[in-house]
GROMACS .gro file of N, CA and C in nm:
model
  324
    1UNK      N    1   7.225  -4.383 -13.383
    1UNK     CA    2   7.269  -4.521 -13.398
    1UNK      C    3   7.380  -4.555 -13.298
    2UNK      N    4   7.506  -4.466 -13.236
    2UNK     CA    5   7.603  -4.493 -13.200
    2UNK      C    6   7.506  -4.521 -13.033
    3UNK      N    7   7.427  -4.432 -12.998
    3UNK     CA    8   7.340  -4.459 -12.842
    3UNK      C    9   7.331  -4.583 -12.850
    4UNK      N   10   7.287  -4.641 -12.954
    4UNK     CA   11   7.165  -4.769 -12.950
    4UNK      C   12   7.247  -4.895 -12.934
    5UNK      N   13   7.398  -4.879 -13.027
    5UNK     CA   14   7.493  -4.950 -12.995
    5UNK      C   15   7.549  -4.977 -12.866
    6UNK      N   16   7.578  -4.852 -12.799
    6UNK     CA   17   7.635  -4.845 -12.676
    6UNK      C   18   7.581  -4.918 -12.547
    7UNK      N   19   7.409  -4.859 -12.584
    7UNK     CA   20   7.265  -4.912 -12.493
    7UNK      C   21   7.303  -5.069 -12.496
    8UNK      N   22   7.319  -5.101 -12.609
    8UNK     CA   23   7.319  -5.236 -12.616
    8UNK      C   24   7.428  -5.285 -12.563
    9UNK      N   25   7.547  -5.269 -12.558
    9UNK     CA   26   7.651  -5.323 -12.514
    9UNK      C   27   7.666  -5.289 -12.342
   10UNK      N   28   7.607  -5.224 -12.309
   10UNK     CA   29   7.547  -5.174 -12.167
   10UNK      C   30   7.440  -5.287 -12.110
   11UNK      N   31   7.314  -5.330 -12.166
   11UNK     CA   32   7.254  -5.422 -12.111
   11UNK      C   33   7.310  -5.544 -12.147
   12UNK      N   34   7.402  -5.562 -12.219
   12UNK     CA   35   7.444  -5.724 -12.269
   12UNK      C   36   7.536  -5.750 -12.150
   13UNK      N   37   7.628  -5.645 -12.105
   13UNK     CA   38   7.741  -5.648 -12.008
   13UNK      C   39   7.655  -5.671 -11.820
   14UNK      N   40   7.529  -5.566 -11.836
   14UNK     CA   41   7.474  -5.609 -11.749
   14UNK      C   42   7.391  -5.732 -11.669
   15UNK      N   43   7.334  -5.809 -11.804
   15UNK     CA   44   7.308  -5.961 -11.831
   15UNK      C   45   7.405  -6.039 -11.764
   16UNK      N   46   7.535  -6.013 -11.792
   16UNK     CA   47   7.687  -6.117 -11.729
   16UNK      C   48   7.719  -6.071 -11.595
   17UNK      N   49   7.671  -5.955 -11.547
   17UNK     CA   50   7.719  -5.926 -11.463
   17UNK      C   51   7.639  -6.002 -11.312
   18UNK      N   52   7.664  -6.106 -11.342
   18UNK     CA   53   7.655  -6.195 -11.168
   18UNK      C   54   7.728  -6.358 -11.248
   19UNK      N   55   7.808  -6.353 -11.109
   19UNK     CA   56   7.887  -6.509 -11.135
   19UNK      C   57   7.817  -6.667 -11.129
   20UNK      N   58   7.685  -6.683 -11.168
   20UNK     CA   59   7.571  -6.781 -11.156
   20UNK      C   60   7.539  -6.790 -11.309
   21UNK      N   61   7.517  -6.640 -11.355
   21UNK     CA   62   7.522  -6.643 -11.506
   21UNK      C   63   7.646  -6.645 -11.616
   22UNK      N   64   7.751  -6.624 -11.566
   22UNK     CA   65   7.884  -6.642 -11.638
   22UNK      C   66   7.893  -6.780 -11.659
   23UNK      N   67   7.875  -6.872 -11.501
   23UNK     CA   68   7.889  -6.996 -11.463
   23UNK      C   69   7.797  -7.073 -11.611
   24UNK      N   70   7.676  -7.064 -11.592
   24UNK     CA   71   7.566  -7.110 -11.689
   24UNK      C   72   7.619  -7.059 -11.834
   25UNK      N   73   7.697  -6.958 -11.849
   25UNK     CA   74   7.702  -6.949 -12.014
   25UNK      C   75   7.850  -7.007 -12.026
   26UNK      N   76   7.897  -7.009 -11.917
   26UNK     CA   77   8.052  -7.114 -11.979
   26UNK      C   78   7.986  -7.309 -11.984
   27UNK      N   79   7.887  -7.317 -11.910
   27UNK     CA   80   7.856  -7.475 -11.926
   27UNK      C   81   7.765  -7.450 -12.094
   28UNK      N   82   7.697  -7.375 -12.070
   28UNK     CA   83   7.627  -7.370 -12.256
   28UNK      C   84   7.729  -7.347 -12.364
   29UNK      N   85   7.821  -7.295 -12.308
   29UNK     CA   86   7.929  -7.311 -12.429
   29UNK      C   87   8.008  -7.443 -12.467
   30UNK      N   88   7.976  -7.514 -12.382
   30UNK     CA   89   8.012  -7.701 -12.415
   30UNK      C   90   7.902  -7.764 -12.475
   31UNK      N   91   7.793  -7.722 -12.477
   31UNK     CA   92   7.666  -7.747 -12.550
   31UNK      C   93   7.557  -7.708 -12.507
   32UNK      N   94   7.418  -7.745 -12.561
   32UNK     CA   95   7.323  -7.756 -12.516
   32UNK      C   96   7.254  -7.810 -12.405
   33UNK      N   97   7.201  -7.729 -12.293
   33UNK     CA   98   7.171  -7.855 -12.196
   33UNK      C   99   7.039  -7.784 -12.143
   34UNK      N  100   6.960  -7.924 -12.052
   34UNK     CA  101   6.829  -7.885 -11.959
   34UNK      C  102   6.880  -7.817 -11.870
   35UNK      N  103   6.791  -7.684 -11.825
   35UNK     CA  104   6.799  -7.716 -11.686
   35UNK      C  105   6.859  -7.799 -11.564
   36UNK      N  106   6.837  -7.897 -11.608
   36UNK     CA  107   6.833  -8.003 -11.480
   36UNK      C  108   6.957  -8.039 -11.498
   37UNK      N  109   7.042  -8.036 -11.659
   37UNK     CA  110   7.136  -8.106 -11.636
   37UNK      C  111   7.236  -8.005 -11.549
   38UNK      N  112   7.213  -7.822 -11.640
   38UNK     CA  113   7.280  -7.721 -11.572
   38UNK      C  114   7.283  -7.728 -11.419
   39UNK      N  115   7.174  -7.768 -11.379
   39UNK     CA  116   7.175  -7.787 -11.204
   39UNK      C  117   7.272  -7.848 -11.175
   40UNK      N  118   7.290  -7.999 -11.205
   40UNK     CA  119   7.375  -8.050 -11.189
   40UNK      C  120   7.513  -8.008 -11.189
   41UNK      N  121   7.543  -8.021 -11.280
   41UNK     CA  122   7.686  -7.954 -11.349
   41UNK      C  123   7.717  -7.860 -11.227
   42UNK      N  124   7.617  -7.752 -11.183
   42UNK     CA  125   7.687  -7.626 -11.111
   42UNK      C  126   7.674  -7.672 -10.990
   43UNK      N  127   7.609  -7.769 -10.938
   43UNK     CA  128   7.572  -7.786 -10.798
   43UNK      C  129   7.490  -7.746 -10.745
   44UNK      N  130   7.403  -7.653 -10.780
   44UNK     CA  131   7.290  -7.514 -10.771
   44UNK      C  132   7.160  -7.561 -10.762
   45UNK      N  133   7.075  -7.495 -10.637
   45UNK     CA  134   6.938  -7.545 -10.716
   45UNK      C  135   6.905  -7.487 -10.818
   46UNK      N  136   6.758  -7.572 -10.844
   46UNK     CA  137   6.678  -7.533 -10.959
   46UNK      C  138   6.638  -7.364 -10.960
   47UNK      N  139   6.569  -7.356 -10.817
   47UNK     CA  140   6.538  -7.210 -10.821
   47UNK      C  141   6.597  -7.070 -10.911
   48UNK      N  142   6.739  -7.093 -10.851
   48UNK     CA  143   6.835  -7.019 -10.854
   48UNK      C  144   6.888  -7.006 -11.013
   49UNK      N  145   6.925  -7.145 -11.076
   49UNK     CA  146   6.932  -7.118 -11.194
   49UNK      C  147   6.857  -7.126 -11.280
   50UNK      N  148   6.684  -7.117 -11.255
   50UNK     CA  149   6.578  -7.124 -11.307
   50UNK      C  150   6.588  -6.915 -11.349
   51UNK      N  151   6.607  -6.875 -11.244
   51UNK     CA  152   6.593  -6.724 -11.228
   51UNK      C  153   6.715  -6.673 -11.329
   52UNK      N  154   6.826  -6.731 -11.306
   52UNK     CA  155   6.957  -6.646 -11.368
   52UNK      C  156   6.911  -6.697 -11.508
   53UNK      N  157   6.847  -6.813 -11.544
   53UNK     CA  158   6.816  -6.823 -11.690
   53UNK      C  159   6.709  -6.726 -11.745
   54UNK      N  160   6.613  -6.733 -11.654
   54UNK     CA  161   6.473  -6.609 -11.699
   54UNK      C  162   6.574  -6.471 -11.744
   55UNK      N  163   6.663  -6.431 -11.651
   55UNK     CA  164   6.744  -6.284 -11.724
   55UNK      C  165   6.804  -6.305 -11.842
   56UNK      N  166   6.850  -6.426 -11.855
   56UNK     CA  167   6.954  -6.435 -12.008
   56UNK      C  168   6.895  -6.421 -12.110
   57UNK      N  169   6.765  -6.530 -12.033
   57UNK     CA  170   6.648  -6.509 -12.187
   57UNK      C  171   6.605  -6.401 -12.230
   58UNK      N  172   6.600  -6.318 -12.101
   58UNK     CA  173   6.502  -6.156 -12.112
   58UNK      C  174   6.567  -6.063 -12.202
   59UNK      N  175   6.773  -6.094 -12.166
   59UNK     CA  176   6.837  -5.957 -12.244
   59UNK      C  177   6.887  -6.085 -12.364
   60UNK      N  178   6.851  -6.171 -12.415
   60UNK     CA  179   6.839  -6.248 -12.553
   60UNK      C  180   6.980  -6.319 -12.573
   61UNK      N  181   7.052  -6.323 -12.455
   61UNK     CA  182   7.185  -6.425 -12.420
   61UNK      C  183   7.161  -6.555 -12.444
   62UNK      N  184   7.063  -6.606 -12.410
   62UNK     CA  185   7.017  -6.749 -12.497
   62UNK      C  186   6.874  -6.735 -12.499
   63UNK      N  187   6.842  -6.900 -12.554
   63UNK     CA  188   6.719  -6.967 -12.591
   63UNK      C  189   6.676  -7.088 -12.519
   64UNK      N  190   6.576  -7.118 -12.524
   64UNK     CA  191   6.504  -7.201 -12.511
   64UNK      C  192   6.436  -7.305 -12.628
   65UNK      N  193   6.419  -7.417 -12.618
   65UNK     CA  194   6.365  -7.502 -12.701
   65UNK      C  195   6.293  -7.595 -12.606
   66UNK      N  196   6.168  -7.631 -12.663
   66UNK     CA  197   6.092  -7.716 -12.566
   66UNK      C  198   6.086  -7.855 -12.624
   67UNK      N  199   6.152  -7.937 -12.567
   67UNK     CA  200   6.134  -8.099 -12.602
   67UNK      C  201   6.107  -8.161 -12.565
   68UNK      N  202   5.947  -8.181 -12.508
   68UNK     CA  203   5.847  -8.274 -12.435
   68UNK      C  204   5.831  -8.165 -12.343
   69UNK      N  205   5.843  -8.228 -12.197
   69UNK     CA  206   5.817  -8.149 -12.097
   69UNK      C  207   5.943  -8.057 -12.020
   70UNK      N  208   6.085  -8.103 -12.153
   70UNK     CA  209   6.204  -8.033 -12.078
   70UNK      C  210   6.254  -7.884 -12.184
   71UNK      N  211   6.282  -7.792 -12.154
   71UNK     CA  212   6.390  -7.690 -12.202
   71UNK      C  213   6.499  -7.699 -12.216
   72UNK      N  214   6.550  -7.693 -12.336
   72UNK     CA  215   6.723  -7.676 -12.390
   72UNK      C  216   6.772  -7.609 -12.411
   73UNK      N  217   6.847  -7.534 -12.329
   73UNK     CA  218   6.890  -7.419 -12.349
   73UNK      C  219   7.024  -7.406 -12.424
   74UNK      N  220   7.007  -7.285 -12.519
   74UNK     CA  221   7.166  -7.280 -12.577
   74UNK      C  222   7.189  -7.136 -12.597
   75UNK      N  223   7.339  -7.122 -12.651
   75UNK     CA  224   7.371  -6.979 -12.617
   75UNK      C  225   7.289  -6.889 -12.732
   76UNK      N  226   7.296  -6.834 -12.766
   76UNK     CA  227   7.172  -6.738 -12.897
   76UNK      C  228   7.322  -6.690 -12.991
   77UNK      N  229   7.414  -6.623 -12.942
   77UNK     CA  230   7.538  -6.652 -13.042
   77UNK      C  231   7.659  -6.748 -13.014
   78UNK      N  232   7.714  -6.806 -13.058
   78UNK     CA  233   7.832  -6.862 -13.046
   78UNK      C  234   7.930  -6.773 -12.969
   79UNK      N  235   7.981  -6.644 -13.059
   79UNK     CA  236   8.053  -6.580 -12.995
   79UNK      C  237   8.101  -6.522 -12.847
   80UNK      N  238   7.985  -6.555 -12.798
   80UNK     CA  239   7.976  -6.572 -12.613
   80UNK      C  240   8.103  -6.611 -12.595
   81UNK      N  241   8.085  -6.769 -12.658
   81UNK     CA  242   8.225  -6.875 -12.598
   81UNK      C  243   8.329  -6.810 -12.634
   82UNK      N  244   8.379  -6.723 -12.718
   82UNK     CA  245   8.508  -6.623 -12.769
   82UNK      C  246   8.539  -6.495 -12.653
   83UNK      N  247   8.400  -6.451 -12.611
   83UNK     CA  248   8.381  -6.361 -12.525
   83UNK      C  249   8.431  -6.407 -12.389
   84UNK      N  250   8.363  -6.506 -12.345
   84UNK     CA  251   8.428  -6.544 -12.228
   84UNK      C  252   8.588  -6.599 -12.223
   85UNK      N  253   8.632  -6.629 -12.348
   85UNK     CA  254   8.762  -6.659 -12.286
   85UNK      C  255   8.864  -6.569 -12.297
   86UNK      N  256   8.803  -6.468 -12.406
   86UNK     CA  257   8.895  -6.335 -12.418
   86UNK      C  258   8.834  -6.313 -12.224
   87UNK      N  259   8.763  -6.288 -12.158
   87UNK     CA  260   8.739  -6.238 -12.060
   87UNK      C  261   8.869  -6.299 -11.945
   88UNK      N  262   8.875  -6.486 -11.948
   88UNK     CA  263   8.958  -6.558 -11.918
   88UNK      C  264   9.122  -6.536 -11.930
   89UNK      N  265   9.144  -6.482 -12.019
   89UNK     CA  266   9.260  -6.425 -12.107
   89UNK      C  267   9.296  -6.301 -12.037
   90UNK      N  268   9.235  -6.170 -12.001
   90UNK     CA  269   9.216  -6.041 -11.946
   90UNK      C  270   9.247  -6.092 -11.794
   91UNK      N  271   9.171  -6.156 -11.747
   91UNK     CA  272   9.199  -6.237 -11.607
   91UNK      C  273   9.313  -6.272 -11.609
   92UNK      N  274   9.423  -6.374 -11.691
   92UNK     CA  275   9.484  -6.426 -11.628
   92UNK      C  276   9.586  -6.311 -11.675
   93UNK      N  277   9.572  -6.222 -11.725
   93UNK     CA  278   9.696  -6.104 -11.748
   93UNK      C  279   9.696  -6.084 -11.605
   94UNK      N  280   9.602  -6.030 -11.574
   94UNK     CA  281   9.591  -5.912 -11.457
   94UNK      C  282   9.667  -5.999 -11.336
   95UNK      N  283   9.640  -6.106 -11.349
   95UNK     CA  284   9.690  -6.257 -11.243
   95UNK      C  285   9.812  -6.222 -11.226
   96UNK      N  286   9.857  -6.272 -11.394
   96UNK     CA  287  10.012  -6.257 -11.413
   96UNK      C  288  10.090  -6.094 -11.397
   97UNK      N  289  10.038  -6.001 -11.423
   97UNK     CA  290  10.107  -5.896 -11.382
   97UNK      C  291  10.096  -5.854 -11.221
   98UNK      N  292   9.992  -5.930 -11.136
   98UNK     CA  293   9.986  -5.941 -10.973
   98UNK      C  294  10.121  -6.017 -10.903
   99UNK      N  295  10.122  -6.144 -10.955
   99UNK     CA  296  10.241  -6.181 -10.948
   99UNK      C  297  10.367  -6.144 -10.960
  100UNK      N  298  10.394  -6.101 -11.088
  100UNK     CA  299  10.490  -6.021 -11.074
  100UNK      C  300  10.514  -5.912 -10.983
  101UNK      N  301  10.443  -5.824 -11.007
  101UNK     CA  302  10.442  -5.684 -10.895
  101UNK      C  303  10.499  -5.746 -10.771
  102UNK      N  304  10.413  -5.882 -10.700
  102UNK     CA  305  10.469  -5.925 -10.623
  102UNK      C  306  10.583  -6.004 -10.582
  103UNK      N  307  10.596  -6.020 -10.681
  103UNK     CA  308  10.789  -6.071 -10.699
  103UNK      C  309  10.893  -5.996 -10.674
  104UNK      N  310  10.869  -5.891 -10.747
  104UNK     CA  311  10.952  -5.743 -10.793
  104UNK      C  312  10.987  -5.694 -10.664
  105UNK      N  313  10.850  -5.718 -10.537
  105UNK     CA  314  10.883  -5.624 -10.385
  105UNK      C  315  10.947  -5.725 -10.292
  106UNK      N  316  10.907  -5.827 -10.342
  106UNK     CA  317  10.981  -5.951 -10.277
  106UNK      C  318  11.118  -5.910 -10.262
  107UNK      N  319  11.186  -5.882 -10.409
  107UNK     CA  320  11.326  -5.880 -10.415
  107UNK      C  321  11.397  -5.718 -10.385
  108UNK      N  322  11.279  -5.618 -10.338
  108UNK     CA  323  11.326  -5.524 -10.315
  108UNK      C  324  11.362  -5.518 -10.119
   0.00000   0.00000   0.00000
């Protein structure tokens, strides 16, 4: 059981790991959106975030819903949006202890 856990937290981490798909699960964490609107929003073509969505779907990071001829995509847990900002949070430590460091030699 503890493998299967681990396995899992191994392909979920690998899922996030490109900045196209972080991008797309911080706009799904403001809601639900098409495709088309995600294009928008990121500036991106379709291609591109047509593909980074096919992986999210694959390792079960979100969903799909079909409403006419468009897809709505949303995150599959909520907790994503907690995830990414604890991630946001970890970032801006590391920021803030860069800064400093660089203060500290400043004054040495």
């Amino acid at each position: 059981m503890f493998q299967e856990v681990q396995q899992f937290k191994a392909d979920f981490f690998k899922a996030l790991a490109h900045p196209l798909r972080i991008r797309i699960l911080e706009v799904l964490s403001e809601g639900d959106k098409t495709v088309n609107e995600i294009q928008t929003l990121l500036g991106s073509e379709g291609s591109a975030v047509s593909q980074q969505l096919a992986i999210l779907r694959g390792k079960n990071v979100v969903y799909g819903t079909k409403d006419g001829t468009s897809v709505i995509y949303s995150l599959r847990d909520p907790l994503i949006k907690e995830l990414l900002q604890v991630a946001r949070q970890i970032f801006d430590n590391h920021l803030v202890n860069a800064i400093s460091m660089l203060e500290s030699m400043k004054q040495n």
